[in-house]
Amino acid sequence: MTARPRIIIPATPTPNGDLHVGHIAGPYLAADIYARWLRAQGERVTLTTVTDDSQSYVVTTAARRDVTPERLCAESTAAIERSFAALGIELTSPGDRALPPVDDRYRAAVTDFVAALRASGRLRLRTLRLPYAEESGLYLYDGLLSGRCPSCEAASAGGVCEDCGHPNNFDQLLEPRYSLRPQEPVSFREQSILVLPMEEYRAELEERFAATAERWRPHPLQVVRELLARPLPEIPVTFPGSWGVPAPFEDLAGQIVYPWVEAMPASMYATWWANGAPADEPYDAFWRSGRGAELVFFHGFDNVYHWAVMDLALLLAHGDRYVRPSASVCNEFYELEHAKFSTSRNHLINAGDLVADCPRDVARFHLALTCPERERTNFDPAELAAGRLTGPWNALAGLLDTVLAGRDPQEPVPVTDAGRRDSEAFADVMRECFELETFSLARAAALLLARTEELRDDTTAVARPGDFMLGVRTLLAWAAPIMVDTAALAAADGVDLSLSAARFEKVTPFRLPRLTEAVQAAA
C-alpha cells in the first residue's frame, strides 16, 4: 500500500425515492467495504458521494406522486441517509449528516466547472434537433423521454440504454415519447446548446483505458471497447430546461447544465465537504493532480458510459488539472425473483427493511456473497433468512470459548511457525479479493465462510491454542470490513483488527462475538 490519499466515489444516488436492496448490493456496499479495507491498513480514505438532485427522474417521479421536486429531494435524501446507516455504509463526514447539502456552494462548483471549460475553448455551440413535447412545451431528455434504443432496440429512456449501455443523445432514440404523457405528440425542434466533442479526446481515452484494462470486469470493458470502435458522441453540456443548475451563460438563457455533466464537479464538491469544507481551499482542491490522490469509482453497468467514458472526457478536457480515476468497479443488475428491482413497479425491498429481522452483519455478508459482480444474480429472502454464516460462526465462537476455558485472559499464548504460515496463507488469498485488479466481494465472502467452517471443525484446537486463536483472529480481521458490528464488538474488547504484515509471536486470549450479539449492538 502507499501513503497516497484515497478518494472513493460510489455513483451519485438520485433522490427520487429510498434506496432498495439492488442499489445497496451494487456500488454502495462495495465502496464501503473497500474503504474499510484500506483504513484497516492505515490508509487515508475519503468515501463520499452526493445526491443527484438535478436528474430528470426527480421531475417525473414527483409528478407521478403529486409532490414538488423539492419536497421529493428532501424526503428521499433523508431516506437514503437512513438506509446508509441501516446497512453500515459509513461515508466520510465532518458532522452528523452523511451526505453533503446541495446548496449554493454545490451549484457554484458546477457552474465553475463548466464555465472553465467554455473559457478555455473546449466547448462548441451546436444547433441540434431535440425531442419536443408539443402540448406541454418541453424539450425532452433522459427520464422525460422514452422509446427504443438505436443500438439494441430494447425499451430505453433517453441518455443511455440500461440493457446494452450505449448512449442515445439528442434525436437518436427511436419512437420517442414523453414519459409522463406517452400519447402526446413529440416532434423535433432545432436548438443551440453547448457540447463537448468527445472525439477530440479519443487518443487520451484509448491510452487511459489501455493502461487500466486489467482492472475492468469483462462486460463493462466490452462496452467501452464497443464505444471506442465507433465515432464518439458529443456530450451535451447545456440543455433547454428549468429543473437543475442554470447554465452560467447569458447567451443560453433558459438552459440548465446537463445533469450528467454535474457528476464530476459534484463529486469534487462532496470530497471537499467531506474533508471539512475548508474555507481556504477551492471545491476541487482534493482532486487536483498535484495532490497525488488515487481516485476510484464504483457504479452499475447502466452507468458505464457516463461514469467511465463521458466523465473521463470531462476531466481530460480540463488538461492536467485533475487526477484521473485509476479504476471503475462496475456491478451488474441484482434481481428480485429473477426480475430487476423496480421502484416504479414496486418490485423491491427497501434497504432499511432488510435488517429489520436479521443482524446487519448477516445482511451485509449475504449481499457480499450474492452480489452481481460479473453477471446478474438473484436476491432470495429465504436464503438471507437461512443465514449460511450464522450457524458456523456461532459454533466457532463456542469452540473458542472451550479452548480458552481455564486460561488466564491476560496471558498471551505462543504461536508456532506452522500456525503463522497457515494464517498468512489465508491472508494472502483474502488480500487478492480486495486488490482492484481482482476485486471480488463474492469470493471474499465465500472464502470467509469456508474458513469459518474449517476452523469450526478443527479437532486440534485445544492442543494448539495459540495457532487456533491466531487463525480466528486473522479470520475476524479479514471479515471486519464486511461484518462491521462484530468487528466493533471485538475492537471494543481490545482485539487488534489491523491488516498489517506484523509477525505474531503470541496471541492474547479474546472471545469471538456471536452474530446474535452483533444485532443487539447494531440496534
JSON list of C-alpha atoms in Angstrom, two decimals, residues 83-272:
[
{"chain": "A", "resi": 83, "resn": "SER", "atom": "CA", "xyz": [-30.61, 3.40, 4.51]},
{"chain": "A", "resi": 84, "resn": "PHE", "atom": "CA", "xyz": [-26.86, 4.01, 4.53]},
{"chain": "A", "resi": 85, "resn": "ALA", "atom": "CA", "xyz": [-26.92, 3.97, 8.33]},
{"chain": "A", "resi": 86, "resn": "ALA", "atom": "CA", "xyz": [-29.09, 0.86, 8.46]},
{"chain": "A", "resi": 87, "resn": "LEU", "atom": "CA", "xyz": [-26.64, -1.12, 6.32]},
{"chain": "A", "resi": 88, "resn": "GLY", "atom": "CA", "xyz": [-23.50, 0.38, 7.88]},
{"chain": "A", "resi": 89, "resn": "ILE", "atom": "CA", "xyz": [-22.45, 2.37, 4.81]},
{"chain": "A", "resi": 90, "resn": "GLU", "atom": "CA", "xyz": [-20.12, 4.84, 6.50]},
{"chain": "A", "resi": 91, "resn": "LEU", "atom": "CA", "xyz": [-19.38, 7.88, 4.36]},
{"chain": "A", "resi": 92, "resn": "THR", "atom": "CA", "xyz": [-16.66, 10.32, 5.38]},
{"chain": "A", "resi": 93, "resn": "SER", "atom": "CA", "xyz": [-18.40, 13.24, 7.04]},
{"chain": "A", "resi": 94, "resn": "PRO", "atom": "CA", "xyz": [-17.42, 16.27, 9.12]},
{"chain": "A", "resi": 95, "resn": "GLY", "atom": "CA", "xyz": [-20.68, 16.20, 11.09]},
{"chain": "A", "resi": 96, "resn": "ASP", "atom": "CA", "xyz": [-23.87, 14.30, 11.79]},
{"chain": "A", "resi": 97, "resn": "ARG", "atom": "CA", "xyz": [-25.17, 14.04, 8.23]},
{"chain": "A", "resi": 98, "resn": "ALA", "atom": "CA", "xyz": [-23.69, 11.57, 5.76]},
{"chain": "A", "resi": 99, "resn": "LEU", "atom": "CA", "xyz": [-24.44, 13.42, 2.52]},
{"chain": "A", "resi": 100, "resn": "PRO", "atom": "CA", "xyz": [-23.37, 16.96, 1.58]},
{"chain": "A", "resi": 101, "resn": "PRO", "atom": "CA", "xyz": [-26.06, 19.61, 1.15]},
{"chain": "A", "resi": 102, "resn": "VAL", "atom": "CA", "xyz": [-26.99, 20.52, -2.41]},
{"chain": "A", "resi": 103, "resn": "ASP", "atom": "CA", "xyz": [-26.75, 24.25, -1.81]},
{"chain": "A", "resi": 104, "resn": "ASP", "atom": "CA", "xyz": [-25.31, 27.41, -3.34]},
{"chain": "A", "resi": 105, "resn": "ARG", "atom": "CA", "xyz": [-21.77, 26.08, -2.84]},
{"chain": "A", "resi": 106, "resn": "TYR", "atom": "CA", "xyz": [-22.69, 22.97, -4.79]},
{"chain": "A", "resi": 107, "resn": "ARG", "atom": "CA", "xyz": [-24.23, 24.99, -7.62]},
{"chain": "A", "resi": 108, "resn": "ALA", "atom": "CA", "xyz": [-21.19, 27.28, -7.71]},
{"chain": "A", "resi": 109, "resn": "ALA", "atom": "CA", "xyz": [-18.94, 24.23, -8.12]},
{"chain": "A", "resi": 110, "resn": "VAL", "atom": "CA", "xyz": [-20.98, 23.01, -11.07]},
{"chain": "A", "resi": 111, "resn": "THR", "atom": "CA", "xyz": [-21.05, 26.38, -12.82]},
{"chain": "A", "resi": 112, "resn": "ASP", "atom": "CA", "xyz": [-17.33, 26.98, -12.20]},
{"chain": "A", "resi": 113, "resn": "PHE", "atom": "CA", "xyz": [-16.53, 23.60, -13.75]},
{"chain": "A", "resi": 114, "resn": "VAL", "atom": "CA", "xyz": [-18.44, 24.22, -16.99]},
{"chain": "A", "resi": 115, "resn": "ALA", "atom": "CA", "xyz": [-17.53, 27.92, -17.18]},
{"chain": "A", "resi": 116, "resn": "ALA", "atom": "CA", "xyz": [-13.84, 26.98, -17.09]},
{"chain": "A", "resi": 117, "resn": "LEU", "atom": "CA", "xyz": [-14.39, 24.58, -20.00]},
{"chain": "A", "resi": 118, "resn": "ARG", "atom": "CA", "xyz": [-16.03, 27.25, -22.11]},
{"chain": "A", "resi": 119, "resn": "ALA", "atom": "CA", "xyz": [-13.45, 29.88, -21.21]},
{"chain": "A", "resi": 120, "resn": "SER", "atom": "CA", "xyz": [-10.68, 27.52, -22.36]},
{"chain": "A", "resi": 121, "resn": "GLY", "atom": "CA", "xyz": [-12.39, 26.97, -25.72]},
{"chain": "A", "resi": 122, "resn": "ARG", "atom": "CA", "xyz": [-13.15, 23.31, -25.08]},
{"chain": "A", "resi": 123, "resn": "LEU", "atom": "CA", "xyz": [-16.91, 23.55, -25.72]},
{"chain": "A", "resi": 124, "resn": "ARG", "atom": "CA", "xyz": [-18.70, 24.04, -29.02]},
{"chain": "A", "resi": 125, "resn": "LEU", "atom": "CA", "xyz": [-22.04, 25.70, -29.73]},
{"chain": "A", "resi": 126, "resn": "ARG", "atom": "CA", "xyz": [-24.11, 23.29, -31.82]},
{"chain": "A", "resi": 127, "resn": "THR", "atom": "CA", "xyz": [-27.57, 23.62, -33.35]},
{"chain": "A", "resi": 128, "resn": "LEU", "atom": "CA", "xyz": [-29.20, 20.20, -32.92]},
{"chain": "A", "resi": 129, "resn": "ARG", "atom": "CA", "xyz": [-32.57, 18.51, -33.33]},
{"chain": "A", "resi": 130, "resn": "LEU", "atom": "CA", "xyz": [-34.03, 17.87, -29.90]},
{"chain": "A", "resi": 131, "resn": "PRO", "atom": "CA", "xyz": [-37.23, 15.98, -28.95]},
{"chain": "A", "resi": 132, "resn": "TYR", "atom": "CA", "xyz": [-40.04, 18.34, -28.00]},
{"chain": "A", "resi": 133, "resn": "ALA", "atom": "CA", "xyz": [-43.41, 17.63, -26.33]},
{"chain": "A", "resi": 134, "resn": "GLU", "atom": "CA", "xyz": [-45.79, 19.74, -28.43]},
{"chain": "A", "resi": 135, "resn": "GLU", "atom": "CA", "xyz": [-48.61, 20.24, -25.93]},
{"chain": "A", "resi": 136, "resn": "SER", "atom": "CA", "xyz": [-46.53, 20.54, -22.75]},
{"chain": "A", "resi": 137, "resn": "GLY", "atom": "CA", "xyz": [-43.93, 22.78, -24.40]},
{"chain": "A", "resi": 138, "resn": "LEU", "atom": "CA", "xyz": [-40.95, 20.85, -23.05]},
{"chain": "A", "resi": 139, "resn": "TYR", "atom": "CA", "xyz": [-37.69, 19.70, -24.54]},
{"chain": "A", "resi": 140, "resn": "LEU", "atom": "CA", "xyz": [-37.24, 16.05, -23.61]},
{"chain": "A", "resi": 141, "resn": "TYR", "atom": "CA", "xyz": [-34.15, 14.22, -22.35]},
{"chain": "A", "resi": 142, "resn": "ASP", "atom": "CA", "xyz": [-33.20, 11.35, -20.06]},
{"chain": "A", "resi": 143, "resn": "GLY", "atom": "CA", "xyz": [-36.12, 10.37, -17.78]},
{"chain": "A", "resi": 144, "resn": "LEU", "atom": "CA", "xyz": [-38.53, 12.68, -19.57]},
{"chain": "A", "resi": 145, "resn": "LEU", "atom": "CA", "xyz": [-38.02, 10.65, -22.73]},
{"chain": "A", "resi": 146, "resn": "SER", "atom": "CA", "xyz": [-38.76, 7.02, -23.58]},
{"chain": "A", "resi": 147, "resn": "GLY", "atom": "CA", "xyz": [-38.53, 4.93, -26.72]},
{"chain": "A", "resi": 148, "resn": "ARG", "atom": "CA", "xyz": [-36.30, 2.24, -28.20]},
{"chain": "A", "resi": 149, "resn": "CYS", "atom": "CA", "xyz": [-32.50, 2.07, -28.15]},
{"chain": "A", "resi": 150, "resn": "PRO", "atom": "CA", "xyz": [-30.95, 2.73, -31.57]},
{"chain": "A", "resi": 151, "resn": "SER", "atom": "CA", "xyz": [-28.18, 0.21, -30.81]},
{"chain": "A", "resi": 152, "resn": "CYS", "atom": "CA", "xyz": [-30.09, -2.82, -29.48]},
{"chain": "A", "resi": 153, "resn": "GLU", "atom": "CA", "xyz": [-33.74, -1.74, -29.95]},
{"chain": "A", "resi": 154, "resn": "ALA", "atom": "CA", "xyz": [-34.62, -2.53, -26.33]},
{"chain": "A", "resi": 155, "resn": "ALA", "atom": "CA", "xyz": [-37.01, -0.24, -24.47]},
{"chain": "A", "resi": 156, "resn": "SER", "atom": "CA", "xyz": [-34.94, 2.67, -23.19]},
{"chain": "A", "resi": 157, "resn": "ALA", "atom": "CA", "xyz": [-35.07, 6.04, -21.54]},
{"chain": "A", "resi": 158, "resn": "GLY", "atom": "CA", "xyz": [-33.18, 8.95, -23.03]},
{"chain": "A", "resi": 159, "resn": "GLY", "atom": "CA", "xyz": [-29.45, 9.37, -22.50]},
{"chain": "A", "resi": 160, "resn": "VAL", "atom": "CA", "xyz": [-28.32, 5.76, -22.24]},
{"chain": "A", "resi": 161, "resn": "CYS", "atom": "CA", "xyz": [-29.76, 2.27, -22.66]},
{"chain": "A", "resi": 162, "resn": "GLU", "atom": "CA", "xyz": [-29.70, 0.17, -19.48]},
{"chain": "A", "resi": 163, "resn": "ASP", "atom": "CA", "xyz": [-29.66, -3.07, -21.50]},
{"chain": "A", "resi": 164, "resn": "CYS", "atom": "CA", "xyz": [-26.66, -2.51, -23.79]},
{"chain": "A", "resi": 165, "resn": "GLY", "atom": "CA", "xyz": [-25.02, 0.51, -22.14]},
{"chain": "A", "resi": 166, "resn": "HIS", "atom": "CA", "xyz": [-24.89, 2.63, -25.32]},
{"chain": "A", "resi": 167, "resn": "PRO", "atom": "CA", "xyz": [-25.81, 6.34, -25.36]},
{"chain": "A", "resi": 168, "resn": "ASN", "atom": "CA", "xyz": [-28.66, 7.88, -27.34]},
{"chain": "A", "resi": 169, "resn": "ASN", "atom": "CA", "xyz": [-28.34, 11.65, -27.25]},
{"chain": "A", "resi": 170, "resn": "PHE", "atom": "CA", "xyz": [-30.45, 14.31, -28.96]},
{"chain": "A", "resi": 171, "resn": "ASP", "atom": "CA", "xyz": [-32.64, 12.81, -31.75]},
{"chain": "A", "resi": 172, "resn": "GLN", "atom": "CA", "xyz": [-31.21, 9.27, -31.69]},
{"chain": "A", "resi": 173, "resn": "LEU", "atom": "CA", "xyz": [-33.82, 7.45, -29.59]},
{"chain": "A", "resi": 174, "resn": "LEU", "atom": "CA", "xyz": [-36.28, 5.53, -31.76]},
{"chain": "A", "resi": 175, "resn": "GLU", "atom": "CA", "xyz": [-40.04, 6.15, -31.41]},
{"chain": "A", "resi": 176, "resn": "PRO", "atom": "CA", "xyz": [-39.57, 8.92, -28.83]},
{"chain": "A", "resi": 177, "resn": "ARG", "atom": "CA", "xyz": [-42.37, 9.60, -26.36]},
{"chain": "A", "resi": 178, "resn": "TYR", "atom": "CA", "xyz": [-42.89, 11.95, -23.44]},
{"chain": "A", "resi": 179, "resn": "SER", "atom": "CA", "xyz": [-42.65, 9.65, -20.42]},
{"chain": "A", "resi": 180, "resn": "LEU", "atom": "CA", "xyz": [-45.32, 11.42, -18.38]},
{"chain": "A", "resi": 181, "resn": "ARG", "atom": "CA", "xyz": [-47.75, 11.70, -21.31]},
{"chain": "A", "resi": 182, "resn": "PRO", "atom": "CA", "xyz": [-47.00, 8.88, -23.76]},
{"chain": "A", "resi": 183, "resn": "GLN", "atom": "CA", "xyz": [-49.85, 9.86, -26.11]},
{"chain": "A", "resi": 184, "resn": "GLU", "atom": "CA", "xyz": [-48.71, 13.45, -26.51]},
{"chain": "A", "resi": 185, "resn": "PRO", "atom": "CA", "xyz": [-47.23, 14.28, -29.92]},
{"chain": "A", "resi": 186, "resn": "VAL", "atom": "CA", "xyz": [-43.44, 14.58, -29.93]},
{"chain": "A", "resi": 187, "resn": "SER", "atom": "CA", "xyz": [-41.62, 16.49, -32.67]},
{"chain": "A", "resi": 188, "resn": "PHE", "atom": "CA", "xyz": [-38.06, 17.68, -33.16]},
{"chain": "A", "resi": 189, "resn": "ARG", "atom": "CA", "xyz": [-37.02, 21.31, -32.84]},
{"chain": "A", "resi": 190, "resn": "GLU", "atom": "CA", "xyz": [-33.68, 22.86, -33.51]},
{"chain": "A", "resi": 191, "resn": "GLN", "atom": "CA", "xyz": [-31.96, 24.42, -30.55]},
{"chain": "A", "resi": 192, "resn": "SER", "atom": "CA", "xyz": [-28.43, 25.67, -29.93]},
{"chain": "A", "resi": 193, "resn": "ILE", "atom": "CA", "xyz": [-26.67, 24.10, -26.95]},
{"chain": "A", "resi": 194, "resn": "LEU", "atom": "CA", "xyz": [-23.10, 23.66, -25.75]},
{"chain": "A", "resi": 195, "resn": "VAL", "atom": "CA", "xyz": [-21.42, 20.31, -26.31]},
{"chain": "A", "resi": 196, "resn": "LEU", "atom": "CA", "xyz": [-18.04, 18.74, -25.61]},
{"chain": "A", "resi": 197, "resn": "PRO", "atom": "CA", "xyz": [-16.75, 16.89, -28.73]},
{"chain": "A", "resi": 198, "resn": "MET", "atom": "CA", "xyz": [-15.55, 13.65, -27.14]},
{"chain": "A", "resi": 199, "resn": "GLU", "atom": "CA", "xyz": [-13.87, 12.51, -30.36]},
{"chain": "A", "resi": 200, "resn": "GLU", "atom": "CA", "xyz": [-11.20, 15.18, -29.75]},
{"chain": "A", "resi": 201, "resn": "TYR", "atom": "CA", "xyz": [-10.08, 13.17, -26.70]},
{"chain": "A", "resi": 202, "resn": "ARG", "atom": "CA", "xyz": [-10.00, 9.77, -28.39]},
{"chain": "A", "resi": 203, "resn": "ALA", "atom": "CA", "xyz": [-6.24, 9.25, -28.15]},
{"chain": "A", "resi": 204, "resn": "GLU", "atom": "CA", "xyz": [-6.17, 10.07, -24.45]},
{"chain": "A", "resi": 205, "resn": "LEU", "atom": "CA", "xyz": [-9.26, 7.92, -23.76]},
{"chain": "A", "resi": 206, "resn": "GLU", "atom": "CA", "xyz": [-7.78, 4.95, -25.60]},
{"chain": "A", "resi": 207, "resn": "GLU", "atom": "CA", "xyz": [-4.47, 5.35, -23.79]},
{"chain": "A", "resi": 208, "resn": "ARG", "atom": "CA", "xyz": [-6.18, 5.55, -20.42]},
{"chain": "A", "resi": 209, "resn": "PHE", "atom": "CA", "xyz": [-8.36, 2.51, -20.98]},
{"chain": "A", "resi": 210, "resn": "ALA", "atom": "CA", "xyz": [-5.40, 0.50, -22.23]},
{"chain": "A", "resi": 211, "resn": "ALA", "atom": "CA", "xyz": [-3.50, 1.39, -19.05]},
{"chain": "A", "resi": 212, "resn": "THR", "atom": "CA", "xyz": [-6.37, 0.36, -16.73]},
{"chain": "A", "resi": 213, "resn": "ALA", "atom": "CA", "xyz": [-7.87, -2.56, -18.70]},
{"chain": "A", "resi": 214, "resn": "GLU", "atom": "CA", "xyz": [-6.69, -5.17, -16.19]},
{"chain": "A", "resi": 215, "resn": "ARG", "atom": "CA", "xyz": [-8.86, -3.51, -13.54]},
{"chain": "A", "resi": 216, "resn": "TRP", "atom": "CA", "xyz": [-12.04, -3.82, -15.63]},
{"chain": "A", "resi": 217, "resn": "ARG", "atom": "CA", "xyz": [-14.55, -6.64, -15.49]},
{"chain": "A", "resi": 218, "resn": "PRO", "atom": "CA", "xyz": [-15.30, -8.25, -18.87]},
{"chain": "A", "resi": 219, "resn": "HIS", "atom": "CA", "xyz": [-18.81, -6.96, -19.62]},
{"chain": "A", "resi": 220, "resn": "PRO", "atom": "CA", "xyz": [-18.22, -3.24, -18.96]},
{"chain": "A", "resi": 221, "resn": "LEU", "atom": "CA", "xyz": [-14.86, -3.44, -20.70]},
{"chain": "A", "resi": 222, "resn": "GLN", "atom": "CA", "xyz": [-16.66, -4.85, -23.73]},
{"chain": "A", "resi": 223, "resn": "VAL", "atom": "CA", "xyz": [-18.99, -1.83, -23.73]},
{"chain": "A", "resi": 224, "resn": "VAL", "atom": "CA", "xyz": [-16.03, 0.56, -23.54]},
{"chain": "A", "resi": 225, "resn": "ARG", "atom": "CA", "xyz": [-14.39, -1.17, -26.49]},
{"chain": "A", "resi": 226, "resn": "GLU", "atom": "CA", "xyz": [-17.63, -1.03, -28.48]},
{"chain": "A", "resi": 227, "resn": "LEU", "atom": "CA", "xyz": [-17.89, 2.70, -27.84]},
{"chain": "A", "resi": 228, "resn": "LEU", "atom": "CA", "xyz": [-14.28, 3.30, -28.86]},
{"chain": "A", "resi": 229, "resn": "ALA", "atom": "CA", "xyz": [-14.78, 1.27, -32.05]},
{"chain": "A", "resi": 230, "resn": "ARG", "atom": "CA", "xyz": [-17.13, 3.91, -33.48]},
{"chain": "A", "resi": 231, "resn": "PRO", "atom": "CA", "xyz": [-17.21, 7.71, -33.62]},
{"chain": "A", "resi": 232, "resn": "LEU", "atom": "CA", "xyz": [-17.54, 9.03, -30.10]},
{"chain": "A", "resi": 233, "resn": "PRO", "atom": "CA", "xyz": [-20.65, 11.11, -29.37]},
{"chain": "A", "resi": 234, "resn": "GLU", "atom": "CA", "xyz": [-20.74, 14.76, -28.45]},
{"chain": "A", "resi": 235, "resn": "ILE", "atom": "CA", "xyz": [-21.57, 15.33, -24.79]},
{"chain": "A", "resi": 236, "resn": "PRO", "atom": "CA", "xyz": [-24.43, 17.76, -24.13]},
{"chain": "A", "resi": 237, "resn": "VAL", "atom": "CA", "xyz": [-23.19, 20.29, -21.60]},
{"chain": "A", "resi": 238, "resn": "THR", "atom": "CA", "xyz": [-26.26, 22.51, -21.53]},
{"chain": "A", "resi": 239, "resn": "PHE", "atom": "CA", "xyz": [-29.89, 21.67, -22.35]},
{"chain": "A", "resi": 240, "resn": "PRO", "atom": "CA", "xyz": [-33.18, 23.62, -22.51]},
{"chain": "A", "resi": 241, "resn": "GLY", "atom": "CA", "xyz": [-34.95, 23.12, -19.20]},
{"chain": "A", "resi": 242, "resn": "SER", "atom": "CA", "xyz": [-35.83, 24.58, -15.82]},
{"chain": "A", "resi": 243, "resn": "TRP", "atom": "CA", "xyz": [-35.05, 21.85, -13.25]},
{"chain": "A", "resi": 244, "resn": "GLY", "atom": "CA", "xyz": [-31.35, 21.79, -12.40]},
{"chain": "A", "resi": 245, "resn": "VAL", "atom": "CA", "xyz": [-28.40, 24.17, -12.18]},
{"chain": "A", "resi": 246, "resn": "PRO", "atom": "CA", "xyz": [-28.92, 27.15, -14.51]},
{"chain": "A", "resi": 247, "resn": "ALA", "atom": "CA", "xyz": [-26.30, 27.37, -17.25]},
{"chain": "A", "resi": 248, "resn": "PRO", "atom": "CA", "xyz": [-23.94, 30.25, -16.37]},
{"chain": "A", "resi": 249, "resn": "PHE", "atom": "CA", "xyz": [-24.01, 31.81, -19.87]},
{"chain": "A", "resi": 250, "resn": "GLU", "atom": "CA", "xyz": [-26.03, 34.86, -20.93]},
{"chain": "A", "resi": 251, "resn": "ASP", "atom": "CA", "xyz": [-26.44, 33.59, -24.49]},
{"chain": "A", "resi": 252, "resn": "LEU", "atom": "CA", "xyz": [-28.02, 30.36, -23.23]},
{"chain": "A", "resi": 253, "resn": "ALA", "atom": "CA", "xyz": [-30.76, 31.75, -21.01]},
{"chain": "A", "resi": 254, "resn": "GLY", "atom": "CA", "xyz": [-33.41, 29.16, -20.20]},
{"chain": "A", "resi": 255, "resn": "GLN", "atom": "CA", "xyz": [-30.92, 26.29, -20.26]},
{"chain": "A", "resi": 256, "resn": "ILE", "atom": "CA", "xyz": [-29.52, 24.15, -17.46]},
{"chain": "A", "resi": 257, "resn": "VAL", "atom": "CA", "xyz": [-26.25, 22.32, -17.06]},
{"chain": "A", "resi": 258, "resn": "TYR", "atom": "CA", "xyz": [-26.93, 18.82, -18.39]},
{"chain": "A", "resi": 259, "resn": "PRO", "atom": "CA", "xyz": [-27.44, 16.72, -15.23]},
{"chain": "A", "resi": 260, "resn": "TRP", "atom": "CA", "xyz": [-24.94, 14.02, -16.15]},
{"chain": "A", "resi": 261, "resn": "VAL", "atom": "CA", "xyz": [-22.21, 16.66, -16.52]},
{"chain": "A", "resi": 262, "resn": "GLU", "atom": "CA", "xyz": [-22.65, 17.51, -12.85]},
{"chain": "A", "resi": 263, "resn": "ALA", "atom": "CA", "xyz": [-21.19, 14.21, -11.61]},
{"chain": "A", "resi": 264, "resn": "MET", "atom": "CA", "xyz": [-17.55, 15.30, -11.66]},
{"chain": "A", "resi": 265, "resn": "PRO", "atom": "CA", "xyz": [-17.86, 18.77, -10.05]},
{"chain": "A", "resi": 266, "resn": "ALA", "atom": "CA", "xyz": [-20.46, 17.29, -7.69]},
{"chain": "A", "resi": 267, "resn": "SER", "atom": "CA", "xyz": [-18.02, 14.60, -6.57]},
{"chain": "A", "resi": 268, "resn": "MET", "atom": "CA", "xyz": [-15.24, 17.17, -6.20]},
{"chain": "A", "resi": 269, "resn": "TYR", "atom": "CA", "xyz": [-17.53, 19.29, -4.04]},
{"chain": "A", "resi": 270, "resn": "ALA", "atom": "CA", "xyz": [-18.52, 16.23, -1.98]},
{"chain": "A", "resi": 271, "resn": "THR", "atom": "CA", "xyz": [-14.84, 15.41, -1.39]},
{"chain": "A", "resi": 272, "resn": "TRP", "atom": "CA", "xyz": [-14.17, 18.99, -0.27]}
]
